[in-house]
Backbone as a printed PyTorch tensor [residue, N CA C, xyz], in Angstrom:
tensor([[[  0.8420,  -1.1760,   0.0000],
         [  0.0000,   0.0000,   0.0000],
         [  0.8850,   1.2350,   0.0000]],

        [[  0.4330,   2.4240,  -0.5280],
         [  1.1170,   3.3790,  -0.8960],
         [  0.4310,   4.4320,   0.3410]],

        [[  0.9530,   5.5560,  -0.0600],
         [  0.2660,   7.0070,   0.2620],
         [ -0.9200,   6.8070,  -0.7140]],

        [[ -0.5020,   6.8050,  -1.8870],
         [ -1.6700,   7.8150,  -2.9320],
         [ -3.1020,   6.6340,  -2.7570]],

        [[ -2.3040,   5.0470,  -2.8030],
         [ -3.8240,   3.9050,  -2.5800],
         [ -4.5170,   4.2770,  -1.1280]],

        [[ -3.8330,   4.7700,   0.1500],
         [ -4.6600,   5.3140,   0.9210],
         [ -5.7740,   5.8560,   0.3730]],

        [[ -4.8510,   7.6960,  -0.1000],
         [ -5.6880,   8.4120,  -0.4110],
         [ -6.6070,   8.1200,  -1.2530]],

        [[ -6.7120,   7.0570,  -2.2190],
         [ -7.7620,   6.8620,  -3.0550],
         [ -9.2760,   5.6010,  -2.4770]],

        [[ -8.3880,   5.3910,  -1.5800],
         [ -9.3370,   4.5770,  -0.6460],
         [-10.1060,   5.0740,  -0.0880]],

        [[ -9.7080,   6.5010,   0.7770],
         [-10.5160,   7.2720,   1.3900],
         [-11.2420,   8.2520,   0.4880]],

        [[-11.1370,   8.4710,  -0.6040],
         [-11.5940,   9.5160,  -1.2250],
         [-12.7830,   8.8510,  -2.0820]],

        [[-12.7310,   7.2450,  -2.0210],
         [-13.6350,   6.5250,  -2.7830],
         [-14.7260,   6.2740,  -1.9570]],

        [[-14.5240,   5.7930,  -0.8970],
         [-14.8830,   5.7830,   0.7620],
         [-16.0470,   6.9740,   0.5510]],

        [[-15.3960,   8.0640,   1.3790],
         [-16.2260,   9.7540,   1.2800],
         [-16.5250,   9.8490,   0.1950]],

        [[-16.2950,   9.3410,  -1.1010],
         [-17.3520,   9.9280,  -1.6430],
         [-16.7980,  11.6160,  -2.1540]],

        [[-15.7060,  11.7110,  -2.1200],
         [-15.3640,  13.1370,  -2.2550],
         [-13.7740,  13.4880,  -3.1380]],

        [[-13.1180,  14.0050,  -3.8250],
         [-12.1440,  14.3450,  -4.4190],
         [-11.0380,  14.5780,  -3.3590]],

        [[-10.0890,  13.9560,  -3.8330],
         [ -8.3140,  13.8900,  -3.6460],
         [ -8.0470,  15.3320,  -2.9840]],

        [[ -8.7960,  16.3940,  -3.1500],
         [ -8.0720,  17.8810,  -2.7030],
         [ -9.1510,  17.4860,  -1.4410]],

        [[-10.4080,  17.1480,  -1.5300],
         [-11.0900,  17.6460,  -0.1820],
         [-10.4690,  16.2130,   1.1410]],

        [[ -9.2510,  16.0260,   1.1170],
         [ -8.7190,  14.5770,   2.0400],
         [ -7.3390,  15.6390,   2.6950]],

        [[ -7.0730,  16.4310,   1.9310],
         [ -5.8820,  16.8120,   2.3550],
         [ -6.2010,  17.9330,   3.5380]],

        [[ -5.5130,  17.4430,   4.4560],
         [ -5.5680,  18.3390,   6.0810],
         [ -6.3980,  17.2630,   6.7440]],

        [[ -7.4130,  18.0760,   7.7040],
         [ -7.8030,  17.4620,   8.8020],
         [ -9.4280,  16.8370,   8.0710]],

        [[-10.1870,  15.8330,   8.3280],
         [-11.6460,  15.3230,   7.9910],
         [-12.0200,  14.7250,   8.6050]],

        [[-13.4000,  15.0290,   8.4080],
         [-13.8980,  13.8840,   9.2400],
         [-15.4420,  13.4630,   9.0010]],

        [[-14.9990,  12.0560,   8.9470],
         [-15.2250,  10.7050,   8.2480],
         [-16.4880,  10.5250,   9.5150]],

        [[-17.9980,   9.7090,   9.1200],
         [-18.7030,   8.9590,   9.6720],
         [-17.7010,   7.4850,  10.3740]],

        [[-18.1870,   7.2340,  11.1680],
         [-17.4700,   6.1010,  12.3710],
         [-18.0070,   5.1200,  10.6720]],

        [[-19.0740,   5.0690,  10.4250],
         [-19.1700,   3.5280,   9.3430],
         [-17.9150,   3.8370,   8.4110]],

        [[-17.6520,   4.8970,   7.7990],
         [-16.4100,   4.9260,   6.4470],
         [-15.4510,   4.7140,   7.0210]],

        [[-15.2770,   5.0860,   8.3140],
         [-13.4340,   4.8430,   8.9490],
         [-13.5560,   3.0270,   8.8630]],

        [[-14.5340,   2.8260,   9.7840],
         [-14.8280,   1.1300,   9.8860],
         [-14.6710,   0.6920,   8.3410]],

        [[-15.0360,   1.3490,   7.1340],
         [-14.6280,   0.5780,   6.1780],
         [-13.3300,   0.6570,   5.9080]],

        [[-12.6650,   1.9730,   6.1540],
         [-11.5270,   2.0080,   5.8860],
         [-10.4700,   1.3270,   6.6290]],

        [[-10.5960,   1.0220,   7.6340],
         [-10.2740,  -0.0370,   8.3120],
         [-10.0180,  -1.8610,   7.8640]],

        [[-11.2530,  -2.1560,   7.6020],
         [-11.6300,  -3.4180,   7.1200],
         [-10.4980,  -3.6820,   5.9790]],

        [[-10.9150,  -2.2580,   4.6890],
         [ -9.9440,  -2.6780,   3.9210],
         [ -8.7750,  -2.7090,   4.1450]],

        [[ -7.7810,  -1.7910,   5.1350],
         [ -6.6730,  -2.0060,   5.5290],
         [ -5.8100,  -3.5480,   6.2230]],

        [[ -7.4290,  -3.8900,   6.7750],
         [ -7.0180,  -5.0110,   7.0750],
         [ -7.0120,  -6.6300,   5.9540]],

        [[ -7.5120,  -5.8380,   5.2870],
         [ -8.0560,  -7.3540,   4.5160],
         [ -6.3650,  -7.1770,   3.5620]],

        [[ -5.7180,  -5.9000,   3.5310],
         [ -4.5480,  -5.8830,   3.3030],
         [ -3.0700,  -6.3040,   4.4300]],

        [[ -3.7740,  -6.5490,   4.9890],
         [ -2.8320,  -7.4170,   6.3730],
         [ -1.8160,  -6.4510,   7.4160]],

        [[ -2.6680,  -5.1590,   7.3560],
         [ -2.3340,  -3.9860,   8.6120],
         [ -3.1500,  -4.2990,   9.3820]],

        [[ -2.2050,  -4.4360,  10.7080],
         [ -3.6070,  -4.5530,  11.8690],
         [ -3.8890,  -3.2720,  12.5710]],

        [[ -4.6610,  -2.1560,  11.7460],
         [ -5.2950,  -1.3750,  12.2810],
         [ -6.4870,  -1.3130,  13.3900]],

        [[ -6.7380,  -0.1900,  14.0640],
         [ -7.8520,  -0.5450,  14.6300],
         [ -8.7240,   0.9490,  14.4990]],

        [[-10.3280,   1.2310,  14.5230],
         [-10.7260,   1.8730,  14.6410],
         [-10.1620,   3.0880,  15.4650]],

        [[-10.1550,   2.8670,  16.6450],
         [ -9.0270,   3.8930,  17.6860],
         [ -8.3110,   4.4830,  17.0270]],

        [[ -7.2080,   3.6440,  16.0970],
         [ -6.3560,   4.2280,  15.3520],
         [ -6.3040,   4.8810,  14.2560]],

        [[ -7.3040,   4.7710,  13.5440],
         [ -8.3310,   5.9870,  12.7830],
         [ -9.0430,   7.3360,  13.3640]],

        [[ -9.8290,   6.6790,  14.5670],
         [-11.0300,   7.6590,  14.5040],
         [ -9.8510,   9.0080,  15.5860]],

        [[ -9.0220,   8.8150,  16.2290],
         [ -8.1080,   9.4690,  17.4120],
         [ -7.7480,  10.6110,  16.2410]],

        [[ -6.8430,  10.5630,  14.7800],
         [ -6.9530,  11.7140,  13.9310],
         [ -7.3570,  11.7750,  12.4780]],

        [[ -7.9710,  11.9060,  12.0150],
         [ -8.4310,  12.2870,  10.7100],
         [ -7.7980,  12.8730,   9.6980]],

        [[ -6.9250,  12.3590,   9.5260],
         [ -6.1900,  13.1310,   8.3090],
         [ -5.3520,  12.0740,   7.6150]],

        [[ -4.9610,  12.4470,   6.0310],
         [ -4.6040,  11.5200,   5.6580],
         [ -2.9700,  11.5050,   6.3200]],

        [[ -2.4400,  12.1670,   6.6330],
         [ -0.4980,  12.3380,   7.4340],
         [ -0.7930,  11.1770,   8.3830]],

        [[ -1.8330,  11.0700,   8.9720],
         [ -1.6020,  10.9140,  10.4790],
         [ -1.9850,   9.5190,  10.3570]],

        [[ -2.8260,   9.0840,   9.3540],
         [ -3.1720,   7.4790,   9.1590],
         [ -1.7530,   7.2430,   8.1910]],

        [[ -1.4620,   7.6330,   7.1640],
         [ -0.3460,   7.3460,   6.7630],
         [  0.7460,   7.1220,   7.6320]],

        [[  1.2280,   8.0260,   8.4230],
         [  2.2610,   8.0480,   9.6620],
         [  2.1870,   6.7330,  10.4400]],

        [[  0.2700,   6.0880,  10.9230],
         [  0.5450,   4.8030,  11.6910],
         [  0.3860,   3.8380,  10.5230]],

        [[  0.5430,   4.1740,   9.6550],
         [  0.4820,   2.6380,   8.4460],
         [  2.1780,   2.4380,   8.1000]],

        [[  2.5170,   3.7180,   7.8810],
         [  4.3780,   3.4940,   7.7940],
         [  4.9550,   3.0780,   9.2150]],

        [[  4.4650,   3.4200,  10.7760],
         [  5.1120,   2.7150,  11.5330],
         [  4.8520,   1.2500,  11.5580]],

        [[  3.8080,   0.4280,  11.1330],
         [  3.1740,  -0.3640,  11.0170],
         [  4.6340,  -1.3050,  10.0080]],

        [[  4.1710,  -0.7280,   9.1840],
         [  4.9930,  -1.6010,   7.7280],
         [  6.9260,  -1.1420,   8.7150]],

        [[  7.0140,  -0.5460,   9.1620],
         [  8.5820,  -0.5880,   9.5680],
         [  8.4920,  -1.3410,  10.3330]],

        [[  7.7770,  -1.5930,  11.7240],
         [  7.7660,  -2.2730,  12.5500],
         [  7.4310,  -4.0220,  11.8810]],

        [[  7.1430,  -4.2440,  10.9120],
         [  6.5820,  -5.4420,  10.1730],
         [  7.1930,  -5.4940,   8.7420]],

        [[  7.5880,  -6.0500,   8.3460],
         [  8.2120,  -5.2330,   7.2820],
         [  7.9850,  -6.6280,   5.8390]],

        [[  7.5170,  -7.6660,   6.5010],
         [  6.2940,  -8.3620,   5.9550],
         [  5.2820,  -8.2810,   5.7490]],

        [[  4.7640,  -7.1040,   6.5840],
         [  3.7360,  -6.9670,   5.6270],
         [  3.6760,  -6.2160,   4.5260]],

        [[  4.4860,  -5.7480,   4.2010],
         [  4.6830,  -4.6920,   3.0320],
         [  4.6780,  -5.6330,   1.7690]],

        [[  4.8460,  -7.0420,   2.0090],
         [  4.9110,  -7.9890,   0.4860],
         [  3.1800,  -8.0510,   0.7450]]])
């Protein structure tokens, strides 16, 4: 998973364009929960908490790159 497949995850998600993701948003608890799901069905073990705590795409990116450093299997 990239930055930009985030961002296109969430922007497919909301329902809304690539410029309206950048900075702070905020997402219904059901779209994070999807966004979640799919993260996981990609083998990040995210958790809601770890979504819904900040809304932005930096800050989910930031725990998906500590994620993949700390794991670095899951990145295949």
């Amino acid at each position: 998973m990239t930055r930009e497949d985030l961002a296109c995850e969430i922007s497919r998600i909301a329902r809304v364009s690539h410029e309206d993701i950048r900075g702070t948003f905020a997402l219904p608890s059901v779209d994070i929960m999807r966004i979640v799901n799919i993260l996981r069905v990609r083998g990040l073990p995210v958790t809601y908490r770890d979504l819904a705590q900040e809304q932005s795409l930096d800050a989910w990116w930031a725990r998906i790159t500590t994620l993949l450093r700390a794991n670095p299997h899951l990145a295949t």
